[in-house]
Coordinates of C-alpha atoms in Angstrom, one line a residue:
M64 CA -29.1 -22.2 21.4
K65 CA -29.0 -25.2 23.6
K66 CA -29.0 -29.0 23.1
F67 CA -32.1 -30.9 23.9
F68 CA -30.3 -34.3 23.7
N69 CA -26.7 -35.2 24.1
S70 CA -24.7 -35.3 20.9
K71 CA -24.0 -38.9 20.0
N72 CA -22.2 -41.0 17.5
T73 CA -24.6 -43.9 17.2
S74 CA -28.2 -44.3 16.1
D75 CA -30.8 -44.5 18.8
P76 CA -32.7 -47.8 18.8
I77 CA -36.0 -46.1 18.5
Y78 CA -38.2 -47.3 15.6
V79 CA -41.8 -46.0 15.4
Q80 CA -42.6 -47.6 12.0
K81 CA -41.3 -50.4 9.8
L82 CA -40.0 -49.0 6.5
S83 CA -41.2 -50.6 3.3
D84 CA -39.0 -51.5 0.4
D85 CA -39.7 -48.0 -1.2
R86 CA -38.7 -46.3 2.0
Y87 CA -36.3 -44.0 0.2
N88 CA -39.2 -42.4 -1.7
L89 CA -40.9 -41.4 1.6
P90 CA -41.3 -37.6 1.9
L91 CA -39.9 -35.9 4.9
N92 CA -42.4 -35.1 7.7
K93 CA -42.9 -31.9 9.5
S94 CA -42.3 -33.7 12.8
L95 CA -38.6 -33.8 13.5
S96 CA -39.0 -37.0 15.6
N97 CA -40.7 -38.9 12.8
N98 CA -37.8 -37.9 10.4
L99 CA -35.2 -39.0 12.9
N100 CA -36.9 -42.3 13.5
L101 CA -36.9 -43.0 9.8
L102 CA -33.2 -42.1 9.5
Y103 CA -32.4 -44.2 12.6
K104 CA -34.1 -47.2 10.8
V105 CA -32.1 -46.5 7.6
F106 CA -28.8 -46.1 9.4
S107 CA -29.4 -48.6 12.2
N108 CA -26.2 -50.1 13.6
C109 CA -24.1 -47.4 11.8
A110 CA -21.8 -45.9 14.5
D111 CA -20.1 -43.5 12.2
V112 CA -23.4 -41.5 11.6
V113 CA -23.3 -38.5 13.9
Y114 CA -26.4 -36.7 15.2
H115 CA -26.0 -33.2 16.8
K116 CA -29.2 -32.1 18.3
F117 CA -30.0 -28.5 19.4
V118 CA -32.9 -26.2 20.3
I119 CA -32.9 -22.9 18.7
D120 CA -34.0 -20.4 21.4
S121 CA -34.7 -17.6 18.8
I122 CA -37.2 -19.7 16.9
E123 CA -39.7 -20.6 19.6
E124 CA -37.2 -23.1 21.0
R125 CA -37.8 -25.5 18.1
P126 CA -35.6 -28.6 18.1
C127 CA -33.2 -29.2 15.2
V128 CA -30.5 -31.6 14.3
L129 CA -27.3 -31.6 12.3
I130 CA -26.4 -35.0 10.7
F131 CA -23.2 -36.1 9.0
I132 CA -21.1 -39.3 8.6
N133 CA -17.8 -39.2 10.4
G134 CA -15.0 -39.8 7.9
L135 CA -16.9 -38.8 4.8
S136 CA -17.6 -35.2 5.9
D137 CA -15.1 -32.5 6.5
I138 CA -15.2 -32.0 10.3
R139 CA -13.2 -28.8 10.1
S140 CA -15.6 -27.2 7.6
I141 CA -18.5 -28.3 9.8
N142 CA -17.0 -26.8 13.0
E143 CA -15.8 -23.6 11.3
N144 CA -18.7 -22.8 8.9
V145 CA -21.8 -24.8 9.5
L146 CA -22.1 -24.9 13.3
P147 CA -21.2 -21.2 13.9
S148 CA -23.8 -20.2 11.3
I149 CA -26.5 -22.2 13.0
M150 CA -25.5 -20.9 16.4
N151 CA -25.6 -17.3 15.2
I152 CA -29.2 -17.5 14.2
K153 CA -30.8 -14.4 15.7
E154 CA -34.5 -13.6 16.4
I155 CA -36.7 -13.9 13.3
S156 CA -39.8 -11.9 13.2
Q157 CA -43.2 -13.6 13.0
D158 CA -44.0 -11.6 9.8
N159 CA -41.0 -13.2 8.1
L160 CA -42.0 -16.6 9.5
R161 CA -45.5 -16.3 7.9
S162 CA -44.3 -14.9 4.6
N163 CA -41.3 -17.2 4.2
G164 CA -40.5 -20.7 5.5
T165 CA -38.2 -20.9 8.5
L166 CA -35.7 -23.0 6.5
E167 CA -35.7 -20.6 3.6
I168 CA -34.9 -17.7 6.0
I169 CA -32.1 -19.8 7.6
R170 CA -30.7 -20.8 4.2
K171 CA -30.6 -17.2 2.8
R172 CA -29.6 -15.3 5.9
F173 CA -27.5 -17.5 8.1
L174 CA -26.0 -20.3 6.0
Q175 CA -24.3 -18.2 3.4
T176 CA -20.9 -19.7 4.0
A177 CA -21.8 -23.1 2.5
K178 CA -23.4 -24.4 -0.7
V179 CA -26.9 -25.1 0.5
S180 CA -29.9 -26.8 -1.2
E181 CA -33.2 -28.2 -0.1
L182 CA -34.2 -31.9 0.0
G183 CA -37.6 -33.4 0.3
T184 CA -37.4 -37.2 0.6
I185 CA -35.6 -39.8 2.9
G186 CA -33.8 -41.1 -0.2
Q187 CA -32.3 -37.7 -1.0
V188 CA -31.2 -37.3 2.6
T189 CA -29.6 -40.8 2.6
N190 CA -27.7 -40.3 -0.7
S191 CA -26.5 -36.9 0.4
L192 CA -25.1 -38.2 3.6
L193 CA -23.4 -41.0 1.9
N194 CA -21.7 -38.5 -0.4
G195 CA -20.2 -36.7 2.6
N196 CA -22.6 -33.9 2.9
S197 CA -24.3 -32.5 6.1
I198 CA -28.0 -32.4 6.7
F199 CA -29.9 -29.8 8.8
L200 CA -33.4 -30.7 10.0
L201 CA -35.7 -28.4 11.9
D202 CA -38.9 -29.4 13.6
G203 CA -42.0 -28.0 11.8
D204 CA -40.4 -28.1 8.4
D205 CA -40.8 -30.9 5.8
K206 CA -37.7 -30.0 4.0
A207 CA -34.0 -30.6 4.8
L208 CA -31.0 -28.4 4.1
E209 CA -28.1 -30.0 2.4
M210 CA -24.7 -28.5 3.0
K211 CA -21.8 -29.5 0.7
T212 CA -19.1 -30.7 3.2
P213 CA -17.3 -33.7 1.6
G214 CA -14.0 -34.2 3.2
W215 CA -12.7 -37.6 2.0
K216 CA -10.7 -36.1 -0.9
E217 CA -8.3 -34.5 1.5
K218 CA -7.5 -37.8 3.3
N219 CA -3.9 -38.9 3.0
V220 CA -4.1 -42.3 1.6
S221 CA -1.0 -44.2 0.4
E222 CA -0.4 -47.3 -1.8
T223 CA -0.1 -50.6 0.0
N224 CA 3.4 -52.2 -0.2
V225 CA 2.2 -55.8 0.3
E226 CA -0.7 -56.4 -2.1
R227 CA 0.5 -54.8 -5.3
V228 CA -1.5 -54.9 -8.5
I229 CA -0.9 -53.8 -12.1
R230 CA -4.5 -53.0 -12.8
G231 CA -6.8 -51.7 -10.1
P232 CA -7.1 -49.0 -7.4
N233 CA -3.7 -47.9 -6.0
E234 CA -4.7 -47.1 -2.5
G235 CA -4.4 -48.8 0.9
F236 CA -5.8 -48.5 4.3
T237 CA -4.1 -46.2 6.9
Q238 CA -3.7 -46.5 10.6
N239 CA -6.7 -44.3 11.3
I240 CA -9.9 -46.3 11.7
S241 CA -12.2 -43.4 10.8
I242 CA -10.4 -42.9 7.5
N243 CA -10.5 -46.6 6.8
I244 CA -14.3 -46.7 7.3
S245 CA -14.7 -43.7 5.0
Q246 CA -12.7 -45.5 2.3
L247 CA -15.2 -48.4 2.5
R248 CA -18.1 -46.0 2.4
R249 CA -16.7 -44.5 -0.8
K250 CA -16.7 -47.9 -2.3
I251 CA -20.1 -49.0 -1.0
K252 CA -22.5 -46.1 -1.0
S253 CA -25.4 -47.8 0.7
S254 CA -27.1 -47.2 4.0
E255 CA -27.2 -51.0 4.4
L256 CA -23.4 -50.8 5.1
K257 CA -23.4 -51.2 8.9
V258 CA -20.6 -50.1 11.2
E259 CA -20.7 -51.3 14.8
E260 CA -18.1 -50.1 17.3
F261 CA -16.5 -52.0 20.1
T262 CA -13.7 -51.3 22.5
M263 CA -11.1 -54.0 23.3
G264 CA -8.1 -54.0 25.7
K265 CA -8.5 -52.8 29.3
Q266 CA -5.3 -50.8 29.1
T267 CA -5.2 -49.7 25.4
L268 CA -9.0 -49.3 24.9
T269 CA -8.6 -50.0 21.2
K270 CA -11.4 -49.2 19.0
I271 CA -12.7 -52.0 16.8
S272 CA -15.5 -51.8 14.1
I273 CA -17.5 -54.6 12.7
T274 CA -18.6 -53.8 9.1
Y275 CA -21.0 -55.7 7.0
L276 CA -23.8 -55.2 4.5
H277 CA -27.3 -55.8 6.0
G278 CA -29.5 -58.0 4.0
I279 CA -26.6 -59.7 2.2
V280 CA -24.6 -61.1 5.1
D281 CA -25.8 -64.1 7.1
N282 CA -27.0 -62.8 10.4
N283 CA -25.7 -66.0 12.1
I284 CA -22.2 -65.1 11.2
V285 CA -22.6 -61.5 12.5
E286 CA -24.0 -62.8 15.8
E287 CA -21.1 -65.3 16.0
V288 CA -18.5 -62.6 15.6
K289 CA -20.1 -60.5 18.2
K290 CA -20.3 -63.5 20.6
R291 CA -16.7 -64.3 20.2
L292 CA -15.6 -60.6 20.6
S293 CA -17.7 -60.3 23.8
K294 CA -15.7 -63.1 25.3
I295 CA -12.3 -61.4 24.9
D296 CA -10.8 -60.1 28.1
I297 CA -7.3 -58.9 27.4
D298 CA -5.1 -56.0 28.6
S299 CA -4.0 -54.7 25.2
V300 CA -4.9 -54.9 21.5
L301 CA -2.1 -53.4 19.5
E302 CA -2.8 -55.0 16.0
S303 CA -5.5 -57.0 14.3
G304 CA -3.4 -60.1 14.8
Y305 CA -4.5 -60.2 18.4
I306 CA -8.1 -60.3 17.5
E307 CA -7.4 -62.9 14.7
E308 CA -6.0 -65.4 17.1
L309 CA -8.6 -64.8 19.7
I310 CA -11.6 -65.4 17.6
E311 CA -10.5 -68.1 15.1
D312 CA -12.1 -71.5 15.2
T313 CA -8.9 -73.7 15.6
H314 CA -5.8 -72.5 17.3
F315 CA -3.5 -75.5 16.7
T316 CA -3.1 -75.3 12.9
L317 CA -0.7 -73.8 10.5
F318 CA -3.3 -72.5 8.2
P319 CA -4.9 -69.0 8.5
Q320 CA -8.7 -69.1 9.0
I321 CA -9.2 -65.4 8.7
Q322 CA -8.1 -63.3 5.7
H323 CA -6.6 -59.9 6.1
S324 CA -6.0 -57.2 3.5
E325 CA -4.7 -53.6 3.3
R326 CA -6.7 -52.9 0.2
P327 CA -10.1 -51.2 0.4
D328 CA -11.3 -52.7 -2.9
R329 CA -10.6 -56.3 -1.7
V330 CA -12.4 -55.7 1.7
A331 CA -15.3 -54.1 -0.1
A332 CA -15.6 -57.0 -2.5
G333 CA -15.6 -59.3 0.5
I334 CA -18.4 -57.3 2.2
L335 CA -20.4 -57.4 -1.1
E336 CA -20.1 -61.2 -1.1
G337 CA -21.6 -61.4 2.3
R338 CA -18.6 -61.5 4.5
V339 CA -17.8 -59.5 7.6
A340 CA -14.8 -57.1 8.0
L341 CA -13.2 -56.2 11.3
L342 CA -11.3 -52.9 11.5
V343 CA -8.9 -52.2 14.2
D344 CA -7.7 -48.8 15.1
G345 CA -3.9 -48.3 14.7
T346 CA -3.3 -50.8 11.9
P347 CA -4.0 -50.9 8.2
C348 CA -4.7 -54.6 8.1
V349 CA -8.4 -55.4 8.0
L350 CA -9.7 -58.9 8.9
I351 CA -12.2 -60.5 6.5
L352 CA -14.2 -63.5 7.5
P353 CA -15.2 -66.2 7.0
A354 CA -12.3 -67.4 4.8
T355 CA -11.6 -70.6 2.8
L356 CA -8.5 -72.1 1.4
I357 CA -9.3 -71.0 -2.2
Q358 CA -9.6 -67.4 -1.2
F359 CA -5.9 -67.2 -0.1
L360 CA -5.0 -68.2 -3.6
Q361 CA -6.9 -65.3 -5.2
T362 CA -6.2 -61.7 -5.7
S363 CA -8.3 -58.6 -6.3
E364 CA -6.7 -58.2 -9.8
D365 CA -8.3 -61.6 -10.8
Y366 CA -11.5 -59.6 -11.2
Y367 CA -10.1 -56.7 -13.1
E368 CA -8.5 -58.7 -15.9
R369 CA -10.3 -60.7 -18.6
Y370 CA -11.5 -64.1 -17.4
T371 CA -9.1 -65.9 -19.8
T372 CA -6.1 -64.2 -18.3
T373 CA -7.4 -64.9 -14.8
I374 CA -7.9 -68.7 -15.5
F375 CA -4.4 -69.0 -16.8
V376 CA -2.9 -67.2 -13.9
R377 CA -4.8 -69.1 -11.3
F378 CA -3.6 -72.4 -12.8
I379 CA -0.1 -71.2 -12.7
R380 CA -0.6 -70.1 -9.2
L381 CA -2.0 -73.5 -8.1
I382 CA 0.8 -75.4 -9.8
F383 CA 3.4 -73.2 -8.0
F384 CA 1.5 -73.6 -4.7
I385 CA 2.0 -77.5 -5.1
I386 CA 5.7 -77.1 -6.2
S387 CA 6.5 -74.8 -3.3
M388 CA 5.3 -77.4 -0.8
L389 CA 6.3 -80.7 -2.5
L390 CA 9.3 -80.2 -4.8
P391 CA 12.2 -80.5 -2.4
G392 CA 10.7 -83.5 -0.6
C393 CA 9.9 -85.3 -3.9
F394 CA 13.3 -84.7 -5.3
V395 CA 15.1 -86.1 -2.2
A396 CA 12.6 -89.1 -2.1
I397 CA 13.2 -90.0 -5.8
I398 CA 17.1 -89.7 -5.5
L399 CA 17.2 -91.9 -2.4
Y400 CA 14.5 -94.5 -3.1
H401 CA 13.1 -94.3 -6.6
K402 CA 16.0 -93.7 -9.0
E403 CA 14.3 -95.9 -11.6
M404 CA 11.8 -93.0 -12.2
I405 CA 14.5 -90.8 -13.6
P406 CA 15.8 -91.3 -17.2
T407 CA 19.3 -92.7 -17.2
P408 CA 21.1 -89.8 -18.9
L409 CA 19.5 -87.4 -16.4
L410 CA 20.3 -89.6 -13.5
V411 CA 24.0 -89.9 -14.5
S412 CA 24.1 -86.0 -14.9
I413 CA 22.6 -85.5 -11.4
M414 CA 24.8 -88.1 -9.7
G415 CA 27.8 -86.7 -11.5
A416 CA 27.1 -83.2 -10.3
A417 CA 26.6 -84.4 -6.7
H418 CA 30.0 -86.2 -6.7
G419 CA 32.3 -84.9 -4.0
V420 CA 29.5 -83.3 -2.0
P421 CA 30.4 -84.2 1.7
F422 CA 26.7 -84.3 2.9
P423 CA 23.9 -86.8 2.3
I424 CA 21.3 -85.3 -0.1
F425 CA 18.8 -84.9 2.8
I426 CA 21.1 -82.8 4.9
E427 CA 22.2 -80.9 1.8
A428 CA 18.6 -79.9 1.0
L429 CA 17.9 -79.1 4.6
L430 CA 20.9 -76.8 4.9
M431 CA 20.0 -75.1 1.6
E432 CA 16.4 -74.5 2.7
I433 CA 17.5 -73.1 6.1
V434 CA 20.0 -70.7 4.4
F435 CA 17.3 -69.6 2.0
E436 CA 14.8 -68.9 4.8
A437 CA 17.5 -67.0 6.7
L438 CA 18.2 -64.9 3.6
R439 CA 14.5 -64.2 3.0
E440 CA 14.0 -63.2 6.7
A441 CA 17.0 -60.9 6.6
G442 CA 15.7 -59.3 3.4
I443 CA 12.3 -58.5 5.1
R444 CA 13.8 -57.0 8.3
L445 CA 16.4 -54.8 6.6
P446 CA 15.6 -51.5 4.9
S447 CA 14.6 -51.8 1.2
P448 CA 18.0 -50.9 -0.4
A449 CA 19.8 -53.3 1.9
S450 CA 17.2 -56.1 1.4
Q451 CA 18.0 -56.0 -2.4
T452 CA 21.7 -56.3 -1.6
V453 CA 21.1 -59.3 0.6
G454 CA 19.1 -61.0 -2.2
I455 CA 21.8 -60.5 -4.8
V456 CA 24.5 -61.7 -2.4
G457 CA 22.6 -64.7 -1.4
A458 CA 21.6 -65.8 -4.9
L459 CA 24.8 -65.1 -6.7
V460 CA 27.7 -64.9 -4.4
I461 CA 26.8 -67.5 -1.7
G462 CA 25.1 -69.9 -4.1
D463 CA 28.1 -69.8 -6.6
A464 CA 30.7 -70.0 -3.8
A465 CA 28.9 -73.1 -2.2
V466 CA 28.9 -74.9 -5.6
R467 CA 32.6 -74.1 -6.3
A468 CA 33.5 -75.2 -2.7
G469 CA 31.8 -78.5 -3.2
I470 CA 29.4 -78.0 -0.3
T471 CA 26.3 -78.4 -2.5
S472 CA 25.5 -79.5 -6.0
P473 CA 24.3 -77.4 -8.8
I474 CA 21.1 -79.4 -9.2
M475 CA 20.2 -78.7 -5.6
V476 CA 20.7 -75.0 -6.1
I477 CA 18.3 -75.2 -9.1
V478 CA 15.7 -77.1 -7.0
I479 CA 15.7 -74.7 -4.2
A480 CA 15.7 -71.7 -6.6
I481 CA 12.5 -73.1 -8.3
T482 CA 11.0 -73.7 -5.0
A483 CA 11.7 -70.2 -3.8
T484 CA 10.3 -68.7 -7.0
A485 CA 7.1 -70.8 -6.6
S486 CA 6.7 -69.7 -2.9
F487 CA 6.7 -66.0 -4.0
S488 CA 3.7 -66.6 -6.3
I489 CA 1.4 -67.3 -3.3
P490 CA -0.7 -64.1 -2.9
S491 CA -1.3 -64.5 0.9
Y492 CA 1.7 -64.1 3.1
D493 CA 0.0 -66.0 6.0
M494 CA -0.6 -69.0 3.6
G495 CA 3.0 -68.7 2.4
Y496 CA 4.3 -69.1 6.0
A497 CA 2.2 -72.3 6.4
I498 CA 3.5 -73.7 3.2
R499 CA 7.1 -73.0 4.3
V500 CA 6.7 -75.0 7.4
L501 CA 4.9 -77.9 5.5
R502 CA 7.8 -77.9 3.1
F503 CA 10.2 -79.0 5.8
A504 CA 7.8 -81.6 7.0
M505 CA 7.4 -83.0 3.4
L506 CA 11.2 -83.0 3.1
C507 CA 11.6 -85.2 6.2
L508 CA 8.9 -87.6 5.1
G509 CA 10.4 -87.9 1.7
A510 CA 13.8 -88.5 3.2
F511 CA 12.7 -91.3 5.5
L512 CA 9.7 -92.9 3.7
G513 CA 10.2 -91.9 0.1
L514 CA 7.2 -91.1 -2.1
Y515 CA 5.0 -93.2 0.2
G516 CA 5.9 -90.8 3.0
I517 CA 4.9 -87.8 0.7
L518 CA 1.7 -89.5 -0.1
L519 CA 1.0 -90.2 3.6
G520 CA 1.6 -86.5 4.4
I521 CA -0.8 -85.4 1.7
I522 CA -3.5 -87.7 3.1
I523 CA -3.0 -86.4 6.7
L524 CA -3.0 -82.8 5.3
L525 CA -6.3 -83.3 3.5
I526 CA -7.9 -84.9 6.6
H527 CA -6.8 -81.9 8.6
L528 CA -8.0 -79.3 6.1
S529 CA -11.3 -81.1 5.9
S530 CA -11.7 -80.7 9.7
L531 CA -11.1 -77.0 9.6
S532 CA -13.9 -74.4 9.5
S533 CA -14.1 -70.6 9.5
F534 CA -17.2 -69.3 11.5
G535 CA -19.2 -72.4 10.4
I536 CA -18.0 -72.5 6.8
N537 CA -16.0 -75.5 5.6
Y538 CA -12.3 -74.6 4.9
L539 CA -12.2 -76.6 1.6
S540 CA -15.4 -75.1 0.4
P541 CA -16.6 -75.1 -2.5
L542 CA -14.5 -78.2 -3.3
A543 CA -15.5 -80.1 -0.2
P544 CA -18.5 -80.3 0.2
L545 CA -18.9 -79.8 -3.6
N546 CA -20.9 -76.8 -4.6
L547 CA -21.2 -76.5 -8.4
K548 CA -22.4 -72.9 -8.4
D549 CA -19.5 -71.6 -6.4
L550 CA -17.0 -73.5 -8.6
K551 CA -17.6 -70.6 -11.2
D552 CA -15.1 -68.5 -9.0
A553 CA -12.8 -71.1 -7.4
L554 CA -9.9 -72.6 -9.4
I555 CA -11.2 -70.9 -12.5
R556 CA -13.3 -67.8 -13.0
F557 CA -16.3 -67.5 -15.3
P558 CA -17.1 -64.3 -17.2
W559 CA -18.9 -61.8 -15.1
P560 CA -22.3 -62.2 -16.9
Y561 CA -22.4 -65.8 -15.7
M562 CA -21.5 -65.2 -12.1
K563 CA -25.0 -64.3 -11.0
C564 CA -24.9 -65.5 -7.5
R565 CA -22.9 -64.7 -4.4
P566 CA -21.1 -67.4 -2.5
H567 CA -23.2 -69.8 -0.5
Y568 CA -22.2 -68.3 2.9
A569 CA -24.1 -65.1 2.1
N570 CA -27.7 -64.6 3.2
S571 CA -29.7 -67.4 1.4
N572 CA -32.5 -64.9 0.8
N573 CA -30.3 -62.6 -1.2
L574 CA -27.8 -64.7 -3.2
Q575 CA -28.5 -63.1 -6.5
R576 CA -26.1 -60.2 -7.3
Q577 CA -27.0 -59.6 -10.9
K578 CA -29.7 -60.5 -13.3
T579 CA -29.2 -62.9 -16.2
F580 CA -27.2 -61.3 -19.0
C581 CA -28.8 -61.6 -22.4
K582 CA -26.6 -61.4 -25.6
N583 CA -29.2 -59.5 -27.5
N584 CA -29.6 -57.1 -24.6
K585 CA -33.3 -56.9 -25.3
D586 CA -34.6 -58.5 -22.1
E587 CA -33.4 -59.6 -18.7
K588 CA -34.5 -62.4 -16.6
G589 CA -34.4 -62.4 -12.8

């Protein structure tokens, strides 16, 4: 047996015919070249589809090919069982060839180590490959042999520690890019899921994969991603954060413009909406783009719970988002400049509690915020058992001791505690960092200009957010510019039967993701 082409991991760009919409019903052809060209078309731009091509000397030097998807199939089983069985094919007599088909002889006599069945259409071959099986095609036969070699069940997948959910899949990405791609293929079993590979870093040669759903994604976004990646000239890429900063639209901003996630279900949901995922070898963090401000306030669990629960939680999340950014600044501004806004009994209580504190209220709030940020950073860097100890010590011992010593007032401790609790409700850690920095800016504006300074800061912030974009998509979309259809899944979430369309940044020719739901279930409208 010898190879007649080099084994490769990408589809050849050879298309001899354009497949119609019912291409999956096309029967296999006796010509191996025609069958391969059809599969190249189905799996175009799929770098994880592997084609091993050989010539079997004992059967009149007839070409054959073994096809499987890297990450879904068990490579060990293929190397130990399937390939040796094919390579051990001996001379077959012409009488046997005339009385029995060649594939039938190979299946019965030489492929006894695997569960083998015959397939007859392109659709059957496609579905079999997407389920982790291996396909054997032989020139001169219009059937394919399917070998059961799924290997994804043996992958060691752990739960993510960052994006925890109560309801939903409890699995996260790993640091192996092949396993991560296979996890996406398990979620989206479609040949339209494309995987294009790149190599970044002159010294590290890090593998990067662009993943998207052909026919749903806007091709302009894909081309823009490739264009920006092609301009990168760097020595090393050790984590996806390198790529994120190199390809984002605006560098001088606090706000993240590319979303990242360690959850396969969240990345798959983004791909199904028409977004692009960037996988980097050596890290479980997958980049999802384009991204808008609203998406950083949403979680994957929002779509698993009932819509009434989701609406309530999203409103709570939005309120806490605002509290986290504005509460300390507004409190300082009111105490310094707008005392008349506070009821007299409450004002007397606040001023009485603050009596004897040696610092002005602005310095007091600033010191408390800095101490809280230091405690949070220490809790992140220390091991888990020690981080819990730091939290208890910071919240109880230090806070209580500071109040007893007269360094700070009890009301300031309450304000900072509420602000800290609110900041923990922000799902995205990147967005949380931006709000933490803005909180200090709003605190300074409130201390020097009062509520007018807070209002000025909000206006400047809105102008800045309006100027941002992510790969051509407005950062405040769908709120500005207003898109009524996309508001069904923005601050609120409509029931699933009413969310018929994908977001506007998907391919305009394929915005519909489900048909109209009819209550009587007797008919459906497109």
